[in-house]
PDB file of C-alpha atoms and ligand atoms in Angstrom:
ATOM      1  CA  MET A 691      -0.031  -0.041  -0.005  1.00  0.00           C
ATOM      2  CA  ALA A 692       2.792   2.304   0.831  1.00  0.00           C
ATOM      3  CA  VAL A 693       4.657   1.888  -2.568  1.00  0.00           C
ATOM      4  CA  THR A 694       1.442   2.327  -4.631  1.00  0.00           C
ATOM      5  CA  GLY A 695       0.343   5.216  -2.361  1.00  0.00           C
ATOM      6  CA  LEU A 696       3.633   6.955  -2.975  1.00  0.00           C
ATOM      7  CA  VAL A 697       3.148   6.506  -6.820  1.00  0.00           C
ATOM      8  CA  LEU A 698      -0.325   7.971  -6.487  1.00  0.00           C
ATOM      9  CA  LEU A 699       0.866  10.827  -4.397  1.00  0.00           C
ATOM     10  CA  GLY A 700       3.482  11.606  -6.976  1.00  0.00           C
ATOM     11  CA  PHE A 701       0.805  11.670  -9.667  1.00  0.00           C
ATOM     12  CA  VAL A 702      -1.402  13.984  -7.564  1.00  0.00           C
ATOM     13  CA  ILE A 703       1.476  16.430  -7.195  1.00  0.00           C
ATOM     14  CA  VAL A 704       2.587  16.401 -10.846  1.00  0.00           C
ATOM     15  CA  HIS A 705      -1.141  16.564 -12.018  1.00  0.00           C
ATOM     16  CA  LEU A 706      -1.763  19.740  -9.981  1.00  0.00           C
ATOM     17  CA  LEU A 707       1.425  21.380 -11.384  1.00  0.00           C
ATOM     18  CA  GLY A 708       0.115  20.491 -14.980  1.00  0.00           C
ATOM     19  CA  ASN A 709      -3.359  21.749 -14.078  1.00  0.00           C
ATOM     20  CA  THR A 710      -2.118  25.144 -12.975  1.00  0.00           C
ATOM     21  CA  SER A 711      -1.476  25.857 -16.745  1.00  0.00           C
ATOM     22  CA  VAL A 712      -5.200  26.653 -16.889  1.00  0.00           C
ATOM     23  CA  PHE A 713      -4.242  29.948 -15.258  1.00  0.00           C
ATOM     24  CA  VAL A 714      -2.104  30.845 -18.326  1.00  0.00           C
ATOM     25  CA  GLY A 715      -5.214  30.498 -20.453  1.00  0.00           C
ATOM     26  CA  PRO A 716      -5.818  28.406 -23.665  1.00  0.00           C
ATOM     27  CA  ASP A 717      -2.188  28.654 -24.683  1.00  0.00           C
ATOM     28  CA  GLY A 718      -1.180  27.137 -21.350  1.00  0.00           C
ATOM     29  CA  ILE A 719      -3.435  24.180 -20.792  1.00  0.00           C
ATOM     30  CA  ASN A 720      -4.252  23.411 -24.519  1.00  0.00           C
ATOM     31  CA  ALA A 721      -0.551  23.315 -25.356  1.00  0.00           C
ATOM     32  CA  TYR A 722       0.171  21.205 -22.280  1.00  0.00           C
ATOM     33  CA  ALA A 723      -2.515  18.685 -23.146  1.00  0.00           C
ATOM     34  CA  GLU A 724      -1.381  18.550 -26.828  1.00  0.00           C
ATOM     35  CA  LYS A 725       2.269  17.885 -25.713  1.00  0.00           C
ATOM     36  CA  LEU A 726       1.081  15.072 -23.382  1.00  0.00           C
ATOM     37  CA  HIS A 727      -1.013  13.430 -26.103  1.00  0.00           C
ATOM     38  CA  SER A 728       1.823  13.677 -28.608  1.00  0.00           C
ATOM     39  CA  LEU A 729       3.879  11.323 -26.415  1.00  0.00           C
ATOM     40  CA  GLY A 730       1.842   8.431 -27.926  1.00  0.00           C
ATOM     41  CA  PRO A 731       2.825   4.968 -26.473  1.00  0.00           C
ATOM     42  CA  VAL A 732       4.449   6.678 -23.323  1.00  0.00           C
ATOM     43  CA  VAL A 733       0.991   7.948 -22.396  1.00  0.00           C
ATOM     44  CA  TYR A 734      -0.484   4.453 -22.516  1.00  0.00           C
ATOM     45  CA  ILE A 735       2.367   2.901 -20.576  1.00  0.00           C
ATOM     46  CA  PHE A 736       1.987   5.537 -17.963  1.00  0.00           C
ATOM     47  CA  ARG A 737      -1.777   4.938 -17.852  1.00  0.00           C
ATOM     48  CA  LEU A 738      -1.293   1.150 -17.346  1.00  0.00           C
ATOM     49  CA  VAL A 739       1.247   1.801 -14.461  1.00  0.00           C
ATOM     50  CA  MET A 740      -1.240   4.188 -12.855  1.00  0.00           C
ATOM     51  CA  LEU A 741      -4.055   1.809 -13.252  1.00  0.00           C
ATOM     52  CA  ALA A 742      -2.068  -1.032 -11.747  1.00  0.00           C
ATOM     53  CA  ALA A 743      -0.992   1.101  -8.794  1.00  0.00           C
ATOM     54  CA  PHE A 744      -4.545   2.312  -8.250  1.00  0.00           C
ATOM     55  CA  ALA A 745      -5.972  -1.216  -8.373  1.00  0.00           C
ATOM     56  CA  ILE A 746      -3.389  -2.687  -6.078  1.00  0.00           C
ATOM     57  CA  HIS A 747      -3.898   0.181  -3.545  1.00  0.00           C
ATOM     58  CA  ILE A 748      -7.599  -0.239  -3.544  1.00  0.00           C
ATOM     59  CA  ILE A 749      -7.556  -4.052  -3.221  1.00  0.00           C
ATOM     60  CA  TYR A 750      -5.009  -4.027  -0.338  1.00  0.00           C
ATOM     61  CA  GLY A 751      -6.983  -1.197   1.338  1.00  0.00           C
ATOM     62  CA  ILE A 752     -10.205  -3.129   1.324  1.00  0.00           C
ATOM     63  CA  GLN A 753      -8.434  -6.296   2.504  1.00  0.00           C
ATOM     64  CA  LEU A 754      -6.644  -4.370   5.318  1.00  0.00           C
ATOM     65  CA  THR A 755      -9.960  -2.871   6.453  1.00  0.00           C
ATOM     66  CA  LEU A 756     -11.616  -6.275   6.454  1.00  0.00           C
ATOM     67  CA  GLU A 757      -8.768  -7.855   8.406  1.00  0.00           C
ATOM     68  CA  ASN A 758      -8.959  -5.053  10.988  1.00  0.00           C
ATOM     69  CA  ARG A 759     -12.709  -5.572  11.393  1.00  0.00           C
ATOM     70  CA  ALA A 760     -12.260  -9.261  11.741  1.00  0.00           C
ATOM     71  CA  ALA A 761      -9.672  -8.805  14.468  1.00  0.00           C
ATOM     72  CA  SER A 762     -12.169  -6.968  16.673  1.00  0.00           C
ATOM     73  CA  PRO A 763     -15.577  -8.341  15.598  1.00  0.00           C
ATOM     74  CA  ALA A 764     -17.423  -7.130  18.751  1.00  0.00           C
ATOM     75  CA  LYS A 765     -17.722  -3.355  18.997  1.00  0.00           C
ATOM     76  CA  TYR A 766     -16.283  -1.803  22.214  1.00  0.00           C
ATOM     77  CA  ALA A 767     -18.744  -0.481  24.610  1.00  0.00           C
ATOM     78  CA  ILE A 768     -16.793   2.687  24.769  1.00  0.00           C
ATOM     79  CA  GLN A 769     -15.289   3.918  21.483  1.00  0.00           C
ATOM     80  CA  LYS A 770     -12.165   6.003  22.322  1.00  0.00           C
ATOM     81  CA  ARG A 771      -9.269   6.480  19.958  1.00  0.00           C
ATOM     82  CA  GLN A 772      -5.833   6.130  21.481  1.00  0.00           C
ATOM     83  CA  ARG A 773      -3.336   7.152  18.714  1.00  0.00           C
ATOM     84  CA  ALA A 774      -5.695   7.097  15.782  1.00  0.00           C
ATOM     85  CA  THR A 775      -6.906  10.398  14.307  1.00  0.00           C
ATOM     86  CA  PHE A 776     -10.155  11.111  12.462  1.00  0.00           C
ATOM     87  CA  ALA A 777      -8.293  10.960   9.099  1.00  0.00           C
ATOM     88  CA  SER A 778      -6.619   7.562   9.884  1.00  0.00           C
ATOM     89  CA  SER A 779      -9.709   5.873  11.055  1.00  0.00           C
ATOM     90  CA  THR A 780     -11.779   7.009   7.992  1.00  0.00           C
ATOM     91  CA  MET A 781      -9.238   6.002   5.243  1.00  0.00           C
ATOM     92  CA  ILE A 782     -11.577   3.458   3.795  1.00  0.00           C
ATOM     93  CA  VAL A 783     -14.459   5.968   3.528  1.00  0.00           C
ATOM     94  CA  SER A 784     -12.297   8.754   2.100  1.00  0.00           C
ATOM     95  CA  GLY A 785     -10.632   6.109  -0.265  1.00  0.00           C
ATOM     96  CA  LEU A 786     -13.912   4.883  -1.611  1.00  0.00           C
ATOM     97  CA  VAL A 787     -15.180   8.491  -2.068  1.00  0.00           C
ATOM     98  CA  LEU A 788     -11.996   9.157  -4.081  1.00  0.00           C
ATOM     99  CA  LEU A 789     -12.604   6.094  -6.188  1.00  0.00           C
ATOM    100  CA  ALA A 790     -16.061   7.340  -7.099  1.00  0.00           C
ATOM    101  CA  PHE A 791     -14.523  10.847  -7.811  1.00  0.00           C
ATOM    102  CA  VAL A 792     -11.828   9.405 -10.054  1.00  0.00           C
ATOM    103  CA  ILE A 793     -14.432   7.417 -12.124  1.00  0.00           C
ATOM    104  CA  TYR A 794     -16.529  10.614 -12.471  1.00  0.00           C
ATOM    105  CA  HIS A 795     -13.406  12.642 -13.245  1.00  0.00           C
ATOM    106  CA  LEU A 796     -12.286  10.264 -16.015  1.00  0.00           C
ATOM    107  CA  LEU A 797     -15.760  10.304 -17.520  1.00  0.00           C
ATOM    108  CA  HIS A 798     -15.771  14.193 -17.251  1.00  0.00           C
ATOM    109  CA  PHE A 799     -12.333  15.189 -18.578  1.00  0.00           C
ATOM    110  CA  THR A 800     -10.717  12.073 -20.210  1.00  0.00           C
ATOM    111  CA  VAL A 801     -13.590  10.226 -21.863  1.00  0.00           C
ATOM    112  CA  GLN A 802     -15.516  13.459 -21.989  1.00  0.00           C
ATOM    113  CA  VAL A 803     -19.067  12.106 -21.997  1.00  0.00           C
ATOM    114  CA  THR A 804     -20.639  14.010 -19.101  1.00  0.00           C
ATOM    115  CA  ASP A 805     -21.182  17.266 -21.130  1.00  0.00           C
ATOM    116  CA  PRO A 806     -20.369  16.418 -24.879  1.00  0.00           C
ATOM    117  CA  ALA A 807     -21.222  19.962 -26.131  1.00  0.00           C
ATOM    118  CA  ILE A 808     -18.157  21.428 -24.326  1.00  0.00           C
ATOM    119  CA  SER A 809     -15.824  18.406 -24.755  1.00  0.00           C
ATOM    120  CA  ALA A 810     -12.249  19.176 -25.902  1.00  0.00           C
ATOM    121  CA  LYS A 811     -12.648  16.531 -28.622  1.00  0.00           C
ATOM    122  CA  ALA A 812     -15.626  18.366 -30.147  1.00  0.00           C
ATOM    123  CA  ASN A 813     -14.162  21.895 -29.820  1.00  0.00           C
ATOM    124  CA  LEU A 814     -10.908  23.022 -31.298  1.00  0.00           C
ATOM    125  CA  ASP A 815      -9.162  26.341 -30.372  1.00  0.00           C
ATOM    126  CA  ALA A 816      -7.875  28.915 -32.764  1.00  0.00           C
ATOM    127  CA  LEU A 817      -4.740  26.823 -33.441  1.00  0.00           C
ATOM    128  CA  GLY A 818      -6.679  23.680 -34.116  1.00  0.00           C
ATOM    129  CA  ARG A 819      -5.867  22.032 -30.750  1.00  0.00           C
ATOM    130  CA  PRO A 820      -8.561  20.199 -28.550  1.00  0.00           C
ATOM    131  CA  ASP A 821      -9.910  23.096 -26.394  1.00  0.00           C
ATOM    132  CA  VAL A 822      -9.243  21.727 -22.928  1.00  0.00           C
ATOM    133  CA  TYR A 823      -9.465  25.320 -21.590  1.00  0.00           C
ATOM    134  CA  LEU A 824     -12.993  25.680 -22.790  1.00  0.00           C
ATOM    135  CA  MET A 825     -13.917  22.187 -21.367  1.00  0.00           C
ATOM    136  CA  VAL A 826     -12.467  23.007 -17.929  1.00  0.00           C
ATOM    137  CA  VAL A 827     -13.620  26.601 -17.590  1.00  0.00           C
ATOM    138  CA  LYS A 828     -17.207  26.006 -18.932  1.00  0.00           C
ATOM    139  CA  GLY A 829     -17.374  22.830 -16.917  1.00  0.00           C
ATOM    140  CA  PHE A 830     -16.544  24.469 -13.645  1.00  0.00           C
ATOM    141  CA  GLN A 831     -18.809  27.448 -14.295  1.00  0.00           C
ATOM    142  CA  LYS A 832     -21.569  25.065 -13.401  1.00  0.00           C
ATOM    143  CA  ILE A 833     -21.695  25.387  -9.662  1.00  0.00           C
ATOM    144  CA  PHE A 834     -22.772  21.799  -9.072  1.00  0.00           C
ATOM    145  CA  VAL A 835     -19.807  20.396 -10.948  1.00  0.00           C
ATOM    146  CA  SER A 836     -17.463  22.667  -8.976  1.00  0.00           C
ATOM    147  CA  LEU A 837     -19.096  21.618  -5.751  1.00  0.00           C
ATOM    148  CA  ILE A 838     -18.423  17.883  -6.566  1.00  0.00           C
ATOM    149  CA  TYR A 839     -14.745  18.796  -7.063  1.00  0.00           C
ATOM    150  CA  VAL A 840     -14.361  20.893  -3.931  1.00  0.00           C
ATOM    151  CA  VAL A 841     -16.013  18.255  -1.739  1.00  0.00           C
ATOM    152  CA  SER A 842     -13.983  15.542  -3.308  1.00  0.00           C
ATOM    153  CA  MET A 843     -10.696  17.580  -2.733  1.00  0.00           C
ATOM    154  CA  VAL A 844     -11.621  17.707   0.982  1.00  0.00           C
ATOM    155  CA  PHE A 845     -11.724  13.932   0.997  1.00  0.00           C
ATOM    156  CA  LEU A 846      -8.439  13.855  -0.887  1.00  0.00           C
ATOM    157  CA  PHE A 847      -7.008  16.094   1.896  1.00  0.00           C
ATOM    158  CA  LEU A 848      -8.279  13.766   4.615  1.00  0.00           C
ATOM    159  CA  HIS A 849      -6.920  10.777   2.891  1.00  0.00           C
ATOM    160  CA  LEU A 850      -3.548  12.200   2.147  1.00  0.00           C
ATOM    161  CA  SER A 851      -3.173  13.895   5.576  1.00  0.00           C
ATOM    162  CA  HIS A 852      -2.913  10.382   7.022  1.00  0.00           C
ATOM    163  CA  GLY A 853      -1.455   8.634   3.900  1.00  0.00           C
ATOM    164  CA  ALA A 854       1.346  11.063   3.189  1.00  0.00           C
ATOM    165  CA  GLN A 855       2.911  10.460   6.658  1.00  0.00           C
ATOM    166  CA  SER A 856       1.922   6.761   6.910  1.00  0.00           C
ATOM    167  CA  PHE A 857       4.146   5.572   4.106  1.00  0.00           C
ATOM    168  CA  VAL A 858       7.211   7.276   5.744  1.00  0.00           C
ATOM    169  CA  GLN A 859       6.411   5.108   8.786  1.00  0.00           C
ATOM    170  CA  THR A 860       5.876   1.949   6.717  1.00  0.00           C
ATOM    171  CA  PHE A 861       9.271   2.330   5.036  1.00  0.00           C
ATOM    172  CA  GLY A 862      10.813   2.598   8.596  1.00  0.00           C
ATOM    173  CA  LEU A 863      12.133   6.064   7.889  1.00  0.00           C
ATOM    174  CA  THR A 864      10.849   7.554  11.154  1.00  0.00           C
ATOM    175  CA  ASN A 865      11.128   7.200  14.871  1.00  0.00           C
ATOM    176  CA  ALA A 866       9.517   8.600  18.006  1.00  0.00           C
ATOM    177  CA  ASN A 867      11.631  11.817  17.697  1.00  0.00           C
ATOM    178  CA  THR A 868      11.017  12.474  14.001  1.00  0.00           C
ATOM    179  CA  LEU A 869       7.235  11.358  13.977  1.00  0.00           C
ATOM    180  CA  PRO A 870       5.716  14.755  14.967  1.00  0.00           C
ATOM    181  CA  ALA A 871       7.690  16.496  12.123  1.00  0.00           C
ATOM    182  CA  VAL A 872       6.643  13.832   9.625  1.00  0.00           C
ATOM    183  CA  ASN A 873       3.050  14.223  10.736  1.00  0.00           C
ATOM    184  CA  VAL A 874       3.133  18.011  10.307  1.00  0.00           C
ATOM    185  CA  GLY A 875       4.973  17.639   6.886  1.00  0.00           C
ATOM    186  CA  GLY A 876       2.228  15.210   5.670  1.00  0.00           C
ATOM    187  CA  LYS A 877      -0.510  17.545   6.752  1.00  0.00           C
ATOM    188  CA  ALA A 878       1.205  20.608   5.243  1.00  0.00           C
ATOM    189  CA  LEU A 879       1.657  18.893   1.856  1.00  0.00           C
ATOM    190  CA  SER A 880      -1.977  17.776   1.879  1.00  0.00           C
ATOM    191  CA  ALA A 881      -3.147  21.220   2.719  1.00  0.00           C
ATOM    192  CA  ILE A 882      -1.068  22.689  -0.216  1.00  0.00           C
ATOM    193  CA  LEU A 883      -2.640  20.120  -2.534  1.00  0.00           C
ATOM    194  CA  LEU A 884      -6.142  20.941  -1.203  1.00  0.00           C
ATOM    195  CA  LEU A 885      -5.634  24.743  -1.736  1.00  0.00           C
ATOM    196  CA  GLY A 886      -4.063  24.188  -5.148  1.00  0.00           C
ATOM    197  CA  TYR A 887      -6.814  21.887  -6.440  1.00  0.00           C
ATOM    198  CA  ILE A 888      -9.762  23.798  -5.139  1.00  0.00           C
ATOM    199  CA  ALA A 889      -8.363  27.078  -6.359  1.00  0.00           C
ATOM    200  CA  ILE A 890      -9.136  25.942  -9.986  1.00  0.00           C
ATOM    201  CA  PRO A 891     -12.918  25.498  -9.642  1.00  0.00           C
ATOM    202  CA  LEU A 892     -13.195  28.365  -7.153  1.00  0.00           C
ATOM    203  CA  LEU A 893     -11.410  30.933  -9.319  1.00  0.00           C
ATOM    204  CA  ILE A 894     -13.485  29.936 -12.297  1.00  0.00           C
ATOM    205  CA  VAL A 895     -16.758  30.118 -10.215  1.00  0.00           C
ATOM    206  CA  ILE A 896     -15.989  33.697  -9.052  1.00  0.00           C
ATOM    207  CA  GLY A 897     -15.119  34.678 -12.643  1.00  0.00           C
ATOM    208  CA  PHE A 898     -11.390  35.353 -12.063  1.00  0.00           C
ATOM    209  CA  VAL A 899     -10.596  32.744 -14.711  1.00  0.00           C
ATOM    210  CA  LYS A 900     -13.010  32.996 -17.571  1.00  0.00           C
ATOM    211  CA  ILE A 901     -13.668  32.395 -21.289  1.00  0.00           C
TER     212      ILE A 901
HETATM  213  C1  LIG B2077      -9.440  20.873 -10.048  1.00  0.00           C
HETATM  214  C2  LIG B2077      -9.029  19.568 -10.114  1.00  0.00           C
HETATM  215  C3  LIG B2077      -8.591  18.896 -11.363  1.00  0.00           C
HETATM  216  C4  LIG B2077      -8.609  19.337 -12.681  1.00  0.00           C
HETATM  217  C5  LIG B2077      -9.015  20.664 -13.273  1.00  0.00           C
HETATM  218  C6  LIG B2077      -8.202  18.174 -13.478  1.00  0.00           C
HETATM  219  C7  LIG B2077      -8.074  18.249 -14.790  1.00  0.00           C
HETATM  220  C8  LIG B2077      -7.740  17.118 -15.663  1.00  0.00           C
HETATM  221  C9  LIG B2077      -7.817  17.114 -17.078  1.00  0.00           C
HETATM  222  C10 LIG B2077      -8.139  18.335 -17.972  1.00  0.00           C
HETATM  223  C11 LIG B2077      -7.572  15.790 -17.480  1.00  0.00           C
HETATM  224  C12 LIG B2077      -7.555  15.246 -18.953  1.00  0.00           C
HETATM  225  C13 LIG B2077      -6.129  15.366 -19.437  1.00  0.00           C
HETATM  226  C14 LIG B2077      -6.113  15.080 -20.937  1.00  0.00           C
HETATM  227  O1  LIG B2077      -6.503  13.960 -21.301  1.00  0.00           O
HETATM  228  O2  LIG B2077      -5.704  15.932 -21.647  1.00  0.00           O
HETATM  229  C15 LIG B2077      -7.405  14.991 -16.321  1.00  0.00           C
HETATM  230  C16 LIG B2077      -7.176  13.666 -16.246  1.00  0.00           C
HETATM  231  C17 LIG B2077      -6.923  12.890 -15.119  1.00  0.00           C
HETATM  232  N1  LIG B2077      -6.976  13.340 -13.831  1.00  0.00           N
HETATM  233 FE1  LIG B2077      -7.483  15.166 -13.245  1.00  0.00          FE
HETATM  234  N2  LIG B2077      -7.950  17.114 -12.675  1.00  0.00           N
HETATM  235  C18 LIG B2077      -8.183  17.508 -11.346  1.00  0.00           C
HETATM  236  C19 LIG B2077      -8.065  16.745 -10.192  1.00  0.00           C
HETATM  237  C20 LIG B2077      -7.697  15.389 -10.157  1.00  0.00           C
HETATM  238  C21 LIG B2077      -7.428  14.638  -9.000  1.00  0.00           C
HETATM  239  C22 LIG B2077      -7.530  15.105  -7.599  1.00  0.00           C
HETATM  240  C23 LIG B2077      -7.045  13.356  -9.337  1.00  0.00           C
HETATM  241  C24 LIG B2077      -6.627  12.150  -8.522  1.00  0.00           C
HETATM  242  C25 LIG B2077      -7.122  11.868  -7.359  1.00  0.00           C
HETATM  243  C26 LIG B2077      -7.052  13.361 -10.846  1.00  0.00           C
HETATM  244  C27 LIG B2077      -6.782  12.287 -11.634  1.00  0.00           C
HETATM  245  C28 LIG B2077      -6.806  12.280 -13.004  1.00  0.00           C
HETATM  246  C29 LIG B2077      -6.477  11.140 -13.781  1.00  0.00           C
HETATM  247  C30 LIG B2077      -6.046   9.708 -13.309  1.00  0.00           C
HETATM  248  C31 LIG B2077      -6.562  11.462 -15.101  1.00  0.00           C
HETATM  249  C32 LIG B2077      -6.367  10.752 -16.361  1.00  0.00           C
HETATM  250  C33 LIG B2077      -4.955  10.837 -16.921  1.00  0.00           C
HETATM  251  C34 LIG B2077      -4.819  10.294 -18.244  1.00  0.00           C
HETATM  252  O3  LIG B2077      -5.568  10.651 -19.164  1.00  0.00           O
HETATM  253  O4  LIG B2077      -3.845   9.560 -18.527  1.00  0.00           O
HETATM  254  N3  LIG B2077      -7.436  14.582 -11.266  1.00  0.00           N
HETATM  255  N4  LIG B2077      -7.552  15.761 -15.212  1.00  0.00           N
END
C-alpha cells in the first residue's frame, strides 16, 4: 500500500502542477494537453502503470480494512481513539469517495461524456488544438460540478493527511523523535494540494478565470 500510495501521491502532485497551466489561458493548458497526447505510447504505458498502482492500492486497502474488522468483531462499549486520528480511522471511507471521484473525473475530462457539447474533442481552439481550456472553464462554471470537485478535494485532503505520513512510517524512515515533524509535513503537503486543487474551480466560479 505504501509503494502504490507513493506512486499515486507523486501523480497527484505532478497533475496539480500541470493543471495550473489553466491559469495561463488556452495557450497554457491546451498546449500542455497537446504535448502530453503527442507522447503516444508513453501515455499508454503511464496509464497502465497508474491503473495497476490504483487497483493494487484499492484491493489491499479493502483487504486491510476487512482484516482489521475481523480482528475486533465485537464493538467496544466505549469507542475511544488512542493514537488514531479522524483521518486515519476513516481511510476506507475517504478512499472509496476518491474512487467514485476518479471514475466521475475520468468520464468528465478524459472520456468526456458528461457534457459532450463542451468536450475538448468536439471543440478546437484557434490553433486547431482540442480546447481543454473551454472544457475545464465552462465545466466548472456549473456550480454543481465545482461543488463535486471541492467536496472531493476535502476527502483527498483527509486521505493524504494520514497517507502522506503513513508511508514514511511503513518504510521505517521515522522514529519517536521525528514522527511529529513527519506528521506536520504530511498535513502541510496535503493542505497545499487541497488549496491548489480547489483554487481551480473556485477561481472559475468567481469569474477570475473566464472564457
Ligand atoms: C481541479 C481539479 C482537477 C482538474 C482541473 C483536473 C483536470 C484534468 C484534465 C483536464 C484531465 C484530462 C487530461 C487530458 O487527457 O488531456 C485530467 C485527467 C486525469 N485526472 Fe485530473 N484534474 C483534477 C483533479 C484530479 C485529482 C484530484 C485526481 C486524482 C485523485 C485526478 C486524476 C486524474 C487522472 C487519473 C486523469 C487521467 C490521466 C490520463 O488521461 O492519462 N485529477 N484531469
